[in-house]
Short mmCIF file of N, CA and C and ligand atoms in Angstrom, two decimals:
data_model
loop_
_atom_site.label_atom_id
_atom_site.label_comp_id
_atom_site.label_asym_id
_atom_site.label_seq_id
_atom_site.Cartn_x
_atom_site.Cartn_y
_atom_site.Cartn_z
N MET Y 6 -28.01 6.61 -24.59
CA MET Y 6 -28.27 7.05 -23.21
C MET Y 6 -28.77 5.88 -22.35
N VAL Y 7 -28.25 5.77 -21.13
CA VAL Y 7 -28.79 4.76 -20.21
C VAL Y 7 -29.18 5.43 -18.90
N LYS Y 8 -30.27 4.91 -18.32
CA LYS Y 8 -30.72 5.43 -17.03
C LYS Y 8 -30.39 4.38 -15.97
N ILE Y 9 -29.69 4.79 -14.93
CA ILE Y 9 -29.36 3.88 -13.83
C ILE Y 9 -29.77 4.57 -12.52
N HIS Y 10 -30.66 3.89 -11.79
CA HIS Y 10 -31.26 4.53 -10.61
C HIS Y 10 -31.84 5.88 -11.04
N ASP Y 11 -31.38 6.96 -10.39
CA ASP Y 11 -31.92 8.29 -10.66
C ASP Y 11 -31.11 9.09 -11.67
N LYS Y 12 -30.04 8.50 -12.23
CA LYS Y 12 -29.14 9.29 -13.07
C LYS Y 12 -29.12 8.81 -14.52
N THR Y 13 -28.73 9.73 -15.41
CA THR Y 13 -28.65 9.41 -16.84
C THR Y 13 -27.19 9.47 -17.28
N PHE Y 14 -26.83 8.52 -18.10
CA PHE Y 14 -25.44 8.40 -18.55
C PHE Y 14 -25.39 8.36 -20.08
N ALA Y 15 -24.36 9.00 -20.63
CA ALA Y 15 -24.18 9.05 -22.09
C ALA Y 15 -22.94 8.23 -22.48
N PRO Y 16 -22.95 7.67 -23.69
CA PRO Y 16 -21.78 6.90 -24.15
C PRO Y 16 -20.51 7.74 -24.07
N PHE Y 17 -19.42 7.12 -23.60
CA PHE Y 17 -18.19 7.88 -23.36
C PHE Y 17 -16.97 7.18 -23.98
N ILE Y 18 -16.77 5.92 -23.63
CA ILE Y 18 -15.60 5.21 -24.17
C ILE Y 18 -16.05 3.89 -24.79
N SER Y 19 -15.72 3.73 -26.05
CA SER Y 19 -16.18 2.56 -26.80
C SER Y 19 -15.42 1.31 -26.40
N ALA Y 20 -16.01 0.17 -26.71
CA ALA Y 20 -15.37 -1.12 -26.44
C ALA Y 20 -14.02 -1.20 -27.15
N GLN Y 21 -13.94 -0.63 -28.34
CA GLN Y 21 -12.70 -0.65 -29.10
C GLN Y 21 -11.58 0.11 -28.39
N ARG Y 22 -11.90 1.29 -27.88
CA ARG Y 22 -10.89 2.08 -27.15
C ARG Y 22 -10.48 1.39 -25.86
N LEU Y 23 -11.43 0.76 -25.21
CA LEU Y 23 -11.11 0.01 -23.98
C LEU Y 23 -10.13 -1.10 -24.31
N LYS Y 24 -10.43 -1.81 -25.39
CA LYS Y 24 -9.60 -2.94 -25.80
C LYS Y 24 -8.18 -2.49 -26.11
N GLU Y 25 -8.06 -1.36 -26.79
CA GLU Y 25 -6.72 -0.84 -27.12
C GLU Y 25 -5.93 -0.49 -25.87
N SER Y 26 -6.59 0.13 -24.91
CA SER Y 26 -5.91 0.51 -23.66
C SER Y 26 -5.49 -0.72 -22.87
N VAL Y 27 -6.37 -1.70 -22.82
CA VAL Y 27 -6.09 -2.93 -22.08
C VAL Y 27 -4.90 -3.65 -22.73
N SER Y 28 -4.91 -3.74 -24.06
CA SER Y 28 -3.84 -4.43 -24.77
C SER Y 28 -2.50 -3.74 -24.54
N ARG Y 29 -2.52 -2.41 -24.56
CA ARG Y 29 -1.27 -1.66 -24.38
C ARG Y 29 -0.66 -1.95 -23.00
N ILE Y 30 -1.48 -1.94 -21.96
CA ILE Y 30 -0.95 -2.23 -20.62
C ILE Y 30 -0.46 -3.67 -20.54
N ALA Y 31 -1.20 -4.59 -21.13
CA ALA Y 31 -0.80 -6.01 -21.09
C ALA Y 31 0.56 -6.21 -21.76
N ARG Y 32 0.75 -5.54 -22.89
CA ARG Y 32 2.04 -5.65 -23.59
C ARG Y 32 3.16 -5.08 -22.75
N GLN Y 33 2.92 -3.93 -22.13
CA GLN Y 33 3.96 -3.28 -21.33
C GLN Y 33 4.33 -4.14 -20.12
N ILE Y 34 3.33 -4.68 -19.46
CA ILE Y 34 3.59 -5.54 -18.29
C ILE Y 34 4.36 -6.79 -18.72
N SER Y 35 3.96 -7.37 -19.83
CA SER Y 35 4.64 -8.59 -20.31
C SER Y 35 6.11 -8.31 -20.60
N LEU Y 36 6.41 -7.11 -21.08
CA LEU Y 36 7.80 -6.71 -21.33
C LEU Y 36 8.54 -6.46 -20.02
N ASP Y 37 7.91 -5.67 -19.14
CA ASP Y 37 8.57 -5.26 -17.89
C ASP Y 37 8.84 -6.44 -16.95
N TYR Y 38 8.02 -7.46 -17.05
CA TYR Y 38 8.15 -8.61 -16.14
C TYR Y 38 8.60 -9.86 -16.91
N SER Y 39 9.36 -9.65 -17.96
CA SER Y 39 9.65 -10.75 -18.89
C SER Y 39 10.31 -11.97 -18.26
N ASN Y 40 11.11 -11.78 -17.22
CA ASN Y 40 11.62 -13.01 -16.59
C ASN Y 40 11.20 -13.15 -15.14
N GLN Y 41 10.00 -12.66 -14.84
CA GLN Y 41 9.44 -12.80 -13.51
C GLN Y 41 8.06 -13.45 -13.60
N THR Y 42 7.57 -13.86 -12.46
CA THR Y 42 6.21 -14.41 -12.40
C THR Y 42 5.40 -13.55 -11.43
N PRO Y 43 4.82 -12.46 -11.94
CA PRO Y 43 4.13 -11.55 -11.03
C PRO Y 43 2.84 -12.15 -10.46
N LEU Y 44 2.49 -11.63 -9.31
CA LEU Y 44 1.20 -11.95 -8.71
C LEU Y 44 0.29 -10.75 -8.91
N PHE Y 45 -0.78 -10.94 -9.67
CA PHE Y 45 -1.77 -9.87 -9.84
C PHE Y 45 -2.75 -9.91 -8.68
N ILE Y 46 -2.95 -8.77 -8.07
CA ILE Y 46 -3.97 -8.66 -7.02
C ILE Y 46 -5.08 -7.78 -7.55
N SER Y 47 -6.17 -8.41 -7.93
CA SER Y 47 -7.30 -7.72 -8.53
C SER Y 47 -8.27 -7.24 -7.45
N VAL Y 48 -8.61 -5.96 -7.53
CA VAL Y 48 -9.46 -5.37 -6.50
C VAL Y 48 -10.92 -5.44 -6.95
N LEU Y 49 -11.68 -6.32 -6.33
CA LEU Y 49 -13.09 -6.50 -6.66
C LEU Y 49 -13.92 -5.36 -6.08
N SER Y 50 -15.11 -5.14 -6.60
CA SER Y 50 -15.69 -5.82 -7.72
C SER Y 50 -15.38 -5.12 -9.04
N GLY Y 51 -15.06 -3.84 -8.97
CA GLY Y 51 -14.97 -3.01 -10.18
C GLY Y 51 -14.01 -3.50 -11.24
N SER Y 52 -12.93 -4.18 -10.81
CA SER Y 52 -11.91 -4.52 -11.80
C SER Y 52 -12.07 -5.93 -12.37
N PHE Y 53 -13.21 -6.55 -12.16
CA PHE Y 53 -13.34 -7.94 -12.64
C PHE Y 53 -13.23 -8.05 -14.16
N MET Y 54 -13.81 -7.10 -14.89
CA MET Y 54 -13.80 -7.20 -16.35
C MET Y 54 -12.43 -6.84 -16.91
N PHE Y 55 -11.85 -5.78 -16.37
CA PHE Y 55 -10.51 -5.36 -16.76
C PHE Y 55 -9.51 -6.49 -16.48
N THR Y 56 -9.63 -7.10 -15.31
CA THR Y 56 -8.72 -8.19 -14.95
C THR Y 56 -8.82 -9.35 -15.93
N ALA Y 57 -10.04 -9.75 -16.24
CA ALA Y 57 -10.24 -10.88 -17.16
C ALA Y 57 -9.64 -10.56 -18.53
N ASP Y 58 -9.89 -9.35 -19.01
CA ASP Y 58 -9.42 -9.00 -20.36
C ASP Y 58 -7.90 -8.82 -20.40
N ILE Y 59 -7.33 -8.21 -19.38
CA ILE Y 59 -5.88 -7.96 -19.42
C ILE Y 59 -5.11 -9.27 -19.25
N LEU Y 60 -5.60 -10.14 -18.38
CA LEU Y 60 -4.86 -11.40 -18.16
C LEU Y 60 -4.82 -12.27 -19.41
N LYS Y 61 -5.85 -12.16 -20.24
CA LYS Y 61 -5.85 -12.94 -21.49
C LYS Y 61 -4.74 -12.49 -22.42
N GLU Y 62 -4.25 -11.27 -22.23
CA GLU Y 62 -3.23 -10.72 -23.12
C GLU Y 62 -1.86 -10.62 -22.48
N VAL Y 63 -1.76 -11.02 -21.23
CA VAL Y 63 -0.44 -11.06 -20.58
C VAL Y 63 0.21 -12.38 -21.00
N THR Y 64 1.42 -12.29 -21.55
CA THR Y 64 2.03 -13.47 -22.18
C THR Y 64 3.07 -14.15 -21.29
N ILE Y 65 3.31 -13.63 -20.10
CA ILE Y 65 4.28 -14.23 -19.18
C ILE Y 65 3.54 -15.07 -18.13
N PRO Y 66 4.23 -16.01 -17.47
CA PRO Y 66 3.56 -16.75 -16.40
C PRO Y 66 3.18 -15.78 -15.28
N CYS Y 67 1.99 -15.97 -14.72
CA CYS Y 67 1.55 -15.06 -13.66
C CYS Y 67 0.53 -15.76 -12.78
N GLU Y 68 0.35 -15.23 -11.58
CA GLU Y 68 -0.69 -15.72 -10.68
C GLU Y 68 -1.69 -14.61 -10.42
N LEU Y 69 -2.85 -15.01 -9.94
CA LEU Y 69 -3.93 -14.04 -9.73
C LEU Y 69 -4.66 -14.34 -8.42
N VAL Y 70 -4.87 -13.29 -7.63
CA VAL Y 70 -5.79 -13.39 -6.49
C VAL Y 70 -6.75 -12.21 -6.55
N PHE Y 71 -7.89 -12.40 -5.96
CA PHE Y 71 -8.88 -11.33 -5.87
C PHE Y 71 -9.01 -10.89 -4.42
N ILE Y 72 -9.05 -9.59 -4.22
CA ILE Y 72 -9.32 -9.08 -2.88
C ILE Y 72 -10.47 -8.09 -2.96
N LYS Y 73 -10.92 -7.70 -1.80
CA LYS Y 73 -11.97 -6.70 -1.75
C LYS Y 73 -11.59 -5.65 -0.71
N VAL Y 74 -11.89 -4.41 -1.02
CA VAL Y 74 -11.74 -3.33 -0.05
C VAL Y 74 -13.13 -2.73 0.09
N SER Y 75 -13.50 -2.43 1.33
CA SER Y 75 -14.81 -1.81 1.52
C SER Y 75 -14.93 -0.61 0.61
N SER Y 76 -15.97 -0.58 -0.22
CA SER Y 76 -16.09 0.46 -1.24
C SER Y 76 -17.04 1.55 -0.78
N TYR Y 77 -17.20 2.55 -1.62
CA TYR Y 77 -18.12 3.61 -1.23
C TYR Y 77 -19.41 3.55 -2.01
N THR Y 78 -20.45 4.18 -1.47
CA THR Y 78 -21.74 4.18 -2.15
C THR Y 78 -21.98 5.52 -2.80
N GLY Y 79 -22.69 5.53 -3.88
CA GLY Y 79 -23.04 6.78 -4.56
C GLY Y 79 -21.96 7.21 -5.52
N THR Y 80 -21.86 8.50 -5.76
CA THR Y 80 -20.94 9.01 -6.77
C THR Y 80 -19.81 9.82 -6.15
N GLN Y 81 -19.69 9.81 -4.84
CA GLN Y 81 -18.65 10.57 -4.15
C GLN Y 81 -17.75 9.63 -3.37
N SER Y 82 -16.45 9.84 -3.49
CA SER Y 82 -15.51 9.02 -2.73
C SER Y 82 -15.66 9.35 -1.24
N SER Y 83 -15.73 8.32 -0.41
CA SER Y 83 -15.96 8.54 1.02
C SER Y 83 -14.70 9.04 1.73
N GLY Y 84 -13.56 8.79 1.14
CA GLY Y 84 -12.31 9.24 1.75
C GLY Y 84 -11.77 8.29 2.80
N SER Y 85 -12.46 7.19 3.04
CA SER Y 85 -11.90 6.23 4.00
C SER Y 85 -12.04 4.81 3.49
N ALA Y 86 -10.92 4.22 3.16
CA ALA Y 86 -10.91 2.82 2.78
C ALA Y 86 -10.70 2.02 4.07
N GLN Y 87 -11.30 0.86 4.16
CA GLN Y 87 -11.28 0.19 5.45
C GLN Y 87 -10.37 -1.02 5.56
N GLN Y 88 -10.65 -2.06 4.84
CA GLN Y 88 -10.05 -3.34 5.18
C GLN Y 88 -9.86 -4.19 3.93
N ILE Y 89 -8.77 -4.94 3.91
CA ILE Y 89 -8.55 -5.87 2.81
C ILE Y 89 -9.16 -7.21 3.19
N ILE Y 90 -9.99 -7.75 2.30
CA ILE Y 90 -10.59 -9.06 2.54
C ILE Y 90 -10.10 -10.01 1.46
N GLY Y 91 -9.63 -11.18 1.87
CA GLY Y 91 -9.38 -12.24 0.90
C GLY Y 91 -7.97 -12.46 0.44
N LEU Y 92 -7.00 -11.78 1.03
CA LEU Y 92 -5.61 -12.00 0.60
C LEU Y 92 -5.06 -13.20 1.35
N GLN Y 93 -5.16 -14.38 0.69
CA GLN Y 93 -4.76 -15.59 1.39
C GLN Y 93 -3.39 -16.11 0.96
N LYS Y 94 -2.77 -15.37 0.04
CA LYS Y 94 -1.49 -15.83 -0.49
C LYS Y 94 -0.39 -14.95 0.07
N PRO Y 95 0.74 -15.54 0.49
CA PRO Y 95 1.84 -14.68 0.95
C PRO Y 95 2.43 -13.90 -0.21
N ILE Y 96 2.72 -12.63 0.02
CA ILE Y 96 3.27 -11.81 -1.07
C ILE Y 96 4.73 -11.43 -0.82
N THR Y 97 5.27 -11.87 0.31
CA THR Y 97 6.66 -11.57 0.65
C THR Y 97 7.60 -12.04 -0.46
N ASN Y 98 8.48 -11.14 -0.88
CA ASN Y 98 9.47 -11.42 -1.94
C ASN Y 98 8.88 -11.71 -3.31
N ARG Y 99 7.63 -11.36 -3.51
CA ARG Y 99 7.02 -11.59 -4.82
C ARG Y 99 6.81 -10.26 -5.54
N PRO Y 100 6.96 -10.26 -6.87
CA PRO Y 100 6.58 -9.07 -7.61
C PRO Y 100 5.06 -8.99 -7.69
N VAL Y 101 4.50 -7.91 -7.19
CA VAL Y 101 3.05 -7.78 -7.08
C VAL Y 101 2.56 -6.62 -7.93
N ILE Y 102 1.46 -6.85 -8.62
CA ILE Y 102 0.82 -5.79 -9.41
C ILE Y 102 -0.64 -5.69 -8.96
N ILE Y 103 -1.00 -4.54 -8.42
CA ILE Y 103 -2.39 -4.29 -8.03
C ILE Y 103 -3.17 -3.92 -9.28
N VAL Y 104 -4.32 -4.55 -9.48
CA VAL Y 104 -5.15 -4.25 -10.64
C VAL Y 104 -6.43 -3.55 -10.17
N GLU Y 105 -6.54 -2.28 -10.53
CA GLU Y 105 -7.69 -1.47 -10.13
C GLU Y 105 -8.51 -1.05 -11.35
N ASP Y 106 -9.80 -0.84 -11.14
CA ASP Y 106 -10.63 -0.31 -12.22
C ASP Y 106 -10.35 1.18 -12.42
N ILE Y 107 -10.32 1.92 -11.31
CA ILE Y 107 -10.19 3.37 -11.42
C ILE Y 107 -9.51 3.93 -10.18
N VAL Y 108 -8.62 4.87 -10.38
CA VAL Y 108 -8.03 5.61 -9.27
C VAL Y 108 -8.57 7.03 -9.34
N ASP Y 109 -9.26 7.40 -8.27
CA ASP Y 109 -9.95 8.70 -8.20
C ASP Y 109 -9.14 9.59 -7.24
N THR Y 110 -9.52 9.69 -5.98
CA THR Y 110 -8.73 10.48 -5.02
C THR Y 110 -7.40 9.80 -4.69
N GLY Y 111 -7.39 8.47 -4.84
CA GLY Y 111 -6.19 7.71 -4.49
C GLY Y 111 -6.24 7.14 -3.09
N ASN Y 112 -7.32 7.41 -2.37
CA ASN Y 112 -7.42 6.89 -0.99
C ASN Y 112 -7.35 5.38 -0.95
N THR Y 113 -8.07 4.73 -1.84
CA THR Y 113 -8.10 3.27 -1.83
C THR Y 113 -6.73 2.70 -2.16
N ILE Y 114 -6.11 3.23 -3.18
CA ILE Y 114 -4.83 2.69 -3.61
C ILE Y 114 -3.75 2.97 -2.56
N GLU Y 115 -3.82 4.13 -1.94
CA GLU Y 115 -2.83 4.45 -0.89
C GLU Y 115 -2.97 3.47 0.28
N PHE Y 116 -4.20 3.21 0.67
CA PHE Y 116 -4.46 2.25 1.73
C PHE Y 116 -3.91 0.87 1.37
N LEU Y 117 -4.20 0.44 0.15
CA LEU Y 117 -3.74 -0.87 -0.30
C LEU Y 117 -2.22 -0.96 -0.31
N VAL Y 118 -1.58 0.06 -0.83
CA VAL Y 118 -0.11 0.07 -0.91
C VAL Y 118 0.47 0.01 0.51
N GLN Y 119 -0.07 0.80 1.41
CA GLN Y 119 0.43 0.79 2.80
C GLN Y 119 0.30 -0.59 3.43
N GLN Y 120 -0.84 -1.23 3.22
CA GLN Y 120 -1.06 -2.55 3.82
C GLN Y 120 -0.15 -3.60 3.19
N LEU Y 121 -0.05 -3.57 1.87
CA LEU Y 121 0.71 -4.61 1.17
C LEU Y 121 2.21 -4.44 1.38
N GLU Y 122 2.68 -3.20 1.47
CA GLU Y 122 4.11 -2.95 1.71
C GLU Y 122 4.59 -3.60 3.00
N LYS Y 123 3.70 -3.69 3.98
CA LYS Y 123 4.05 -4.29 5.27
C LYS Y 123 4.54 -5.73 5.12
N GLU Y 124 4.10 -6.38 4.06
CA GLU Y 124 4.46 -7.79 3.86
C GLU Y 124 5.70 -7.94 2.98
N ASN Y 125 6.34 -6.83 2.71
CA ASN Y 125 7.59 -6.84 1.94
C ASN Y 125 7.56 -7.62 0.63
N PRO Y 126 6.72 -7.19 -0.29
CA PRO Y 126 6.78 -7.79 -1.63
C PRO Y 126 8.11 -7.40 -2.28
N ALA Y 127 8.56 -8.18 -3.26
CA ALA Y 127 9.80 -7.85 -3.97
C ALA Y 127 9.64 -6.50 -4.68
N SER Y 128 8.47 -6.29 -5.24
CA SER Y 128 8.13 -5.00 -5.86
C SER Y 128 6.61 -4.87 -5.82
N LEU Y 129 6.14 -3.64 -5.93
CA LEU Y 129 4.70 -3.40 -5.87
C LEU Y 129 4.35 -2.31 -6.85
N LYS Y 130 3.61 -2.66 -7.89
CA LYS Y 130 3.19 -1.67 -8.88
C LYS Y 130 1.67 -1.64 -8.98
N ILE Y 131 1.19 -0.59 -9.61
CA ILE Y 131 -0.26 -0.39 -9.73
C ILE Y 131 -0.63 -0.30 -11.21
N ALA Y 132 -1.63 -1.07 -11.59
CA ALA Y 132 -2.21 -0.95 -12.93
C ALA Y 132 -3.66 -0.56 -12.78
N THR Y 133 -4.05 0.55 -13.40
CA THR Y 133 -5.46 0.94 -13.34
C THR Y 133 -5.96 1.24 -14.74
N LEU Y 134 -7.19 0.87 -15.00
CA LEU Y 134 -7.74 1.15 -16.32
C LEU Y 134 -8.02 2.64 -16.48
N PHE Y 135 -8.60 3.23 -15.43
CA PHE Y 135 -8.93 4.67 -15.48
C PHE Y 135 -8.22 5.43 -14.37
N PHE Y 136 -7.86 6.65 -14.67
CA PHE Y 136 -7.19 7.52 -13.70
C PHE Y 136 -7.76 8.92 -13.85
N LYS Y 137 -8.15 9.51 -12.69
CA LYS Y 137 -8.64 10.89 -12.70
C LYS Y 137 -7.55 11.78 -12.11
N PRO Y 138 -6.63 12.28 -12.94
CA PRO Y 138 -5.48 13.02 -12.40
C PRO Y 138 -5.88 14.26 -11.60
N ARG Y 139 -6.98 14.89 -11.97
CA ARG Y 139 -7.39 16.11 -11.25
C ARG Y 139 -8.00 15.81 -9.89
N ALA Y 140 -8.41 14.58 -9.66
CA ALA Y 140 -8.97 14.21 -8.36
C ALA Y 140 -7.91 13.62 -7.45
N TYR Y 141 -6.82 13.18 -8.05
CA TYR Y 141 -5.80 12.43 -7.32
C TYR Y 141 -5.06 13.34 -6.34
N THR Y 142 -4.95 12.89 -5.09
CA THR Y 142 -4.35 13.74 -4.04
C THR Y 142 -3.06 13.15 -3.48
N LYS Y 143 -2.56 12.06 -4.06
CA LYS Y 143 -1.43 11.35 -3.44
C LYS Y 143 -0.14 11.55 -4.25
N ALA Y 144 0.96 11.23 -3.59
CA ALA Y 144 2.27 11.38 -4.24
C ALA Y 144 2.65 10.14 -5.04
N LYS Y 145 2.20 9.00 -4.58
CA LYS Y 145 2.55 7.72 -5.21
C LYS Y 145 2.20 7.72 -6.69
N LYS Y 146 3.19 7.32 -7.51
CA LYS Y 146 2.89 7.34 -8.95
C LYS Y 146 2.16 6.07 -9.37
N ILE Y 147 1.28 6.24 -10.33
CA ILE Y 147 0.52 5.10 -10.84
C ILE Y 147 1.30 4.55 -12.03
N ASP Y 148 1.70 3.29 -11.95
CA ASP Y 148 2.65 2.74 -12.91
C ASP Y 148 2.04 2.50 -14.29
N TYR Y 149 0.86 1.93 -14.33
CA TYR Y 149 0.22 1.62 -15.61
C TYR Y 149 -1.19 2.22 -15.63
N VAL Y 150 -1.42 3.13 -16.57
CA VAL Y 150 -2.73 3.79 -16.68
C VAL Y 150 -3.30 3.53 -18.07
N GLY Y 151 -4.53 3.05 -18.11
CA GLY Y 151 -5.20 2.81 -19.39
C GLY Y 151 -5.62 4.12 -20.01
N LEU Y 152 -6.48 4.86 -19.32
CA LEU Y 152 -7.01 6.12 -19.84
C LEU Y 152 -7.12 7.14 -18.72
N GLU Y 153 -6.63 8.34 -18.97
CA GLU Y 153 -6.84 9.44 -18.03
C GLU Y 153 -8.16 10.10 -18.39
N ILE Y 154 -8.97 10.38 -17.37
CA ILE Y 154 -10.27 11.02 -17.62
C ILE Y 154 -10.47 12.21 -16.68
N GLU Y 155 -11.41 13.06 -17.04
CA GLU Y 155 -11.77 14.19 -16.19
C GLU Y 155 -12.55 13.69 -14.98
N ASN Y 156 -12.85 14.62 -14.08
CA ASN Y 156 -13.56 14.28 -12.85
C ASN Y 156 -15.03 14.00 -13.06
N ASP Y 157 -15.36 13.14 -13.98
CA ASP Y 157 -16.77 12.80 -14.19
C ASP Y 157 -17.00 11.39 -13.69
N PHE Y 158 -18.20 11.15 -13.22
CA PHE Y 158 -18.53 9.81 -12.74
C PHE Y 158 -18.87 8.92 -13.93
N ILE Y 159 -18.24 7.76 -13.98
CA ILE Y 159 -18.47 6.84 -15.10
C ILE Y 159 -18.99 5.48 -14.61
N VAL Y 160 -19.66 4.79 -15.51
CA VAL Y 160 -20.12 3.42 -15.23
C VAL Y 160 -19.86 2.53 -16.43
N GLY Y 161 -19.90 1.23 -16.19
CA GLY Y 161 -19.75 0.25 -17.26
C GLY Y 161 -18.40 -0.44 -17.20
N TYR Y 162 -18.29 -1.54 -17.90
CA TYR Y 162 -17.05 -2.32 -17.96
C TYR Y 162 -16.53 -2.61 -16.54
N GLY Y 163 -17.45 -3.01 -15.69
CA GLY Y 163 -17.08 -3.36 -14.31
C GLY Y 163 -17.41 -2.29 -13.30
N LEU Y 164 -17.45 -1.03 -13.74
CA LEU Y 164 -17.71 0.05 -12.77
C LEU Y 164 -19.20 0.24 -12.58
N ASP Y 165 -19.57 0.56 -11.36
CA ASP Y 165 -20.99 0.62 -11.01
C ASP Y 165 -21.41 1.99 -10.52
N TYR Y 166 -22.72 2.20 -10.58
CA TYR Y 166 -23.35 3.28 -9.82
C TYR Y 166 -24.30 2.58 -8.87
N ASN Y 167 -23.99 2.59 -7.58
CA ASN Y 167 -24.76 1.84 -6.59
C ASN Y 167 -25.12 0.43 -7.07
N GLU Y 168 -24.07 -0.26 -7.49
CA GLU Y 168 -24.10 -1.68 -7.87
C GLU Y 168 -24.68 -1.99 -9.24
N LEU Y 169 -25.26 -1.02 -9.90
CA LEU Y 169 -25.77 -1.29 -11.25
C LEU Y 169 -24.81 -0.74 -12.31
N GLY Y 170 -24.85 -1.36 -13.49
CA GLY Y 170 -24.08 -0.86 -14.62
C GLY Y 170 -22.79 -1.61 -14.89
N ARG Y 171 -22.43 -2.53 -14.02
CA ARG Y 171 -21.16 -3.24 -14.19
C ARG Y 171 -21.12 -4.07 -15.46
N ASN Y 172 -22.26 -4.52 -15.91
CA ASN Y 172 -22.34 -5.42 -17.06
C ASN Y 172 -22.25 -4.72 -18.40
N LEU Y 173 -22.31 -3.40 -18.41
CA LEU Y 173 -22.24 -2.68 -19.69
C LEU Y 173 -20.87 -2.88 -20.33
N PRO Y 174 -20.82 -3.26 -21.62
CA PRO Y 174 -19.52 -3.52 -22.25
C PRO Y 174 -18.77 -2.26 -22.65
N GLU Y 175 -19.42 -1.10 -22.60
CA GLU Y 175 -18.77 0.16 -22.90
C GLU Y 175 -18.92 1.06 -21.68
N VAL Y 176 -18.20 2.17 -21.68
CA VAL Y 176 -18.22 3.06 -20.53
C VAL Y 176 -19.07 4.29 -20.82
N TYR Y 177 -19.89 4.66 -19.83
CA TYR Y 177 -20.80 5.78 -19.94
C TYR Y 177 -20.45 6.83 -18.90
N LYS Y 178 -20.76 8.07 -19.24
CA LYS Y 178 -20.43 9.20 -18.36
C LYS Y 178 -21.73 9.85 -17.88
N ILE Y 179 -21.72 10.25 -16.63
CA ILE Y 179 -22.91 10.89 -16.06
C ILE Y 179 -23.19 12.23 -16.77
N ILE Y 180 -24.47 12.52 -16.99
CA ILE Y 180 -24.79 13.83 -17.58
C ILE Y 180 -25.72 14.62 -16.66
P1 IMP U 220 -10.52 6.50 -4.64
O1 IMP U 220 -10.26 5.81 -3.34
O2 IMP U 220 -11.13 7.86 -4.44
O3 IMP U 220 -9.31 6.56 -5.54
O4 IMP U 220 -11.65 5.71 -5.37
C1 IMP U 220 -11.41 4.47 -5.84
C2 IMP U 220 -12.67 3.66 -5.98
O5 IMP U 220 -13.84 4.49 -6.08
C3 IMP U 220 -12.64 2.86 -7.24
O6 IMP U 220 -12.03 1.62 -7.04
C4 IMP U 220 -14.11 2.75 -7.60
O7 IMP U 220 -14.67 1.63 -6.95
C5 IMP U 220 -14.72 4.01 -7.07
N1 IMP U 220 -14.89 5.05 -8.11
C6 IMP U 220 -14.16 6.19 -8.26
N2 IMP U 220 -14.58 6.89 -9.31
C7 IMP U 220 -15.58 6.18 -9.87
C8 IMP U 220 -16.41 6.39 -11.03
O8 IMP U 220 -16.31 7.39 -11.79
N3 IMP U 220 -17.32 5.43 -11.28
C9 IMP U 220 -17.47 4.31 -10.50
N4 IMP U 220 -16.72 4.08 -9.43
C10 IMP U 220 -15.78 5.01 -9.11
MG1 MG U 221 -12.78 -0.32 -7.07
#
């Protein structure tokens, strides 16, 4: 059990299961992009650990940039994503893979896809470590999913509760 701010969290997903999910996506991407050089766009801060671990297992040439989208505070999605910060590389005609920690309602990913599509990438796919299918409200399909989870708030492995908990090597669920 861990206490973060006012909430208590219980162990949920082990480091071993995380590793297996990350490896599986890395293998699939390496196959799907076998003669391409994709540009990974990692969405900070939550996906920093996932990005580091998955890139170590991607066996094809690839590039990486980090961006930030204004995030929400607390345990409820705000429903409004605001602005992309830090995309300094042109993505036109490039195969692009967005790397997210978690897709919840899908507001953030929908916003990102809409913004990035404007620049006409050659292709645009989404890789997320966690997906909450019951919370998801969008039509856009998520191309690579590590683990589907219920509508519970989780922390660890990059994910935070009001900025704490990102350093935990395993994932915990709110109780
Ligand atoms: P969405 O826009 O509702 O899909 O939410 C996406 C963002 O909300 C993610 O990138 C996370 O930063 C955050 N988020 C959603 N669910 C959780 C959670 O269970 N724990 C921590 N952060 C979360
Ligand atoms: Mg995020």
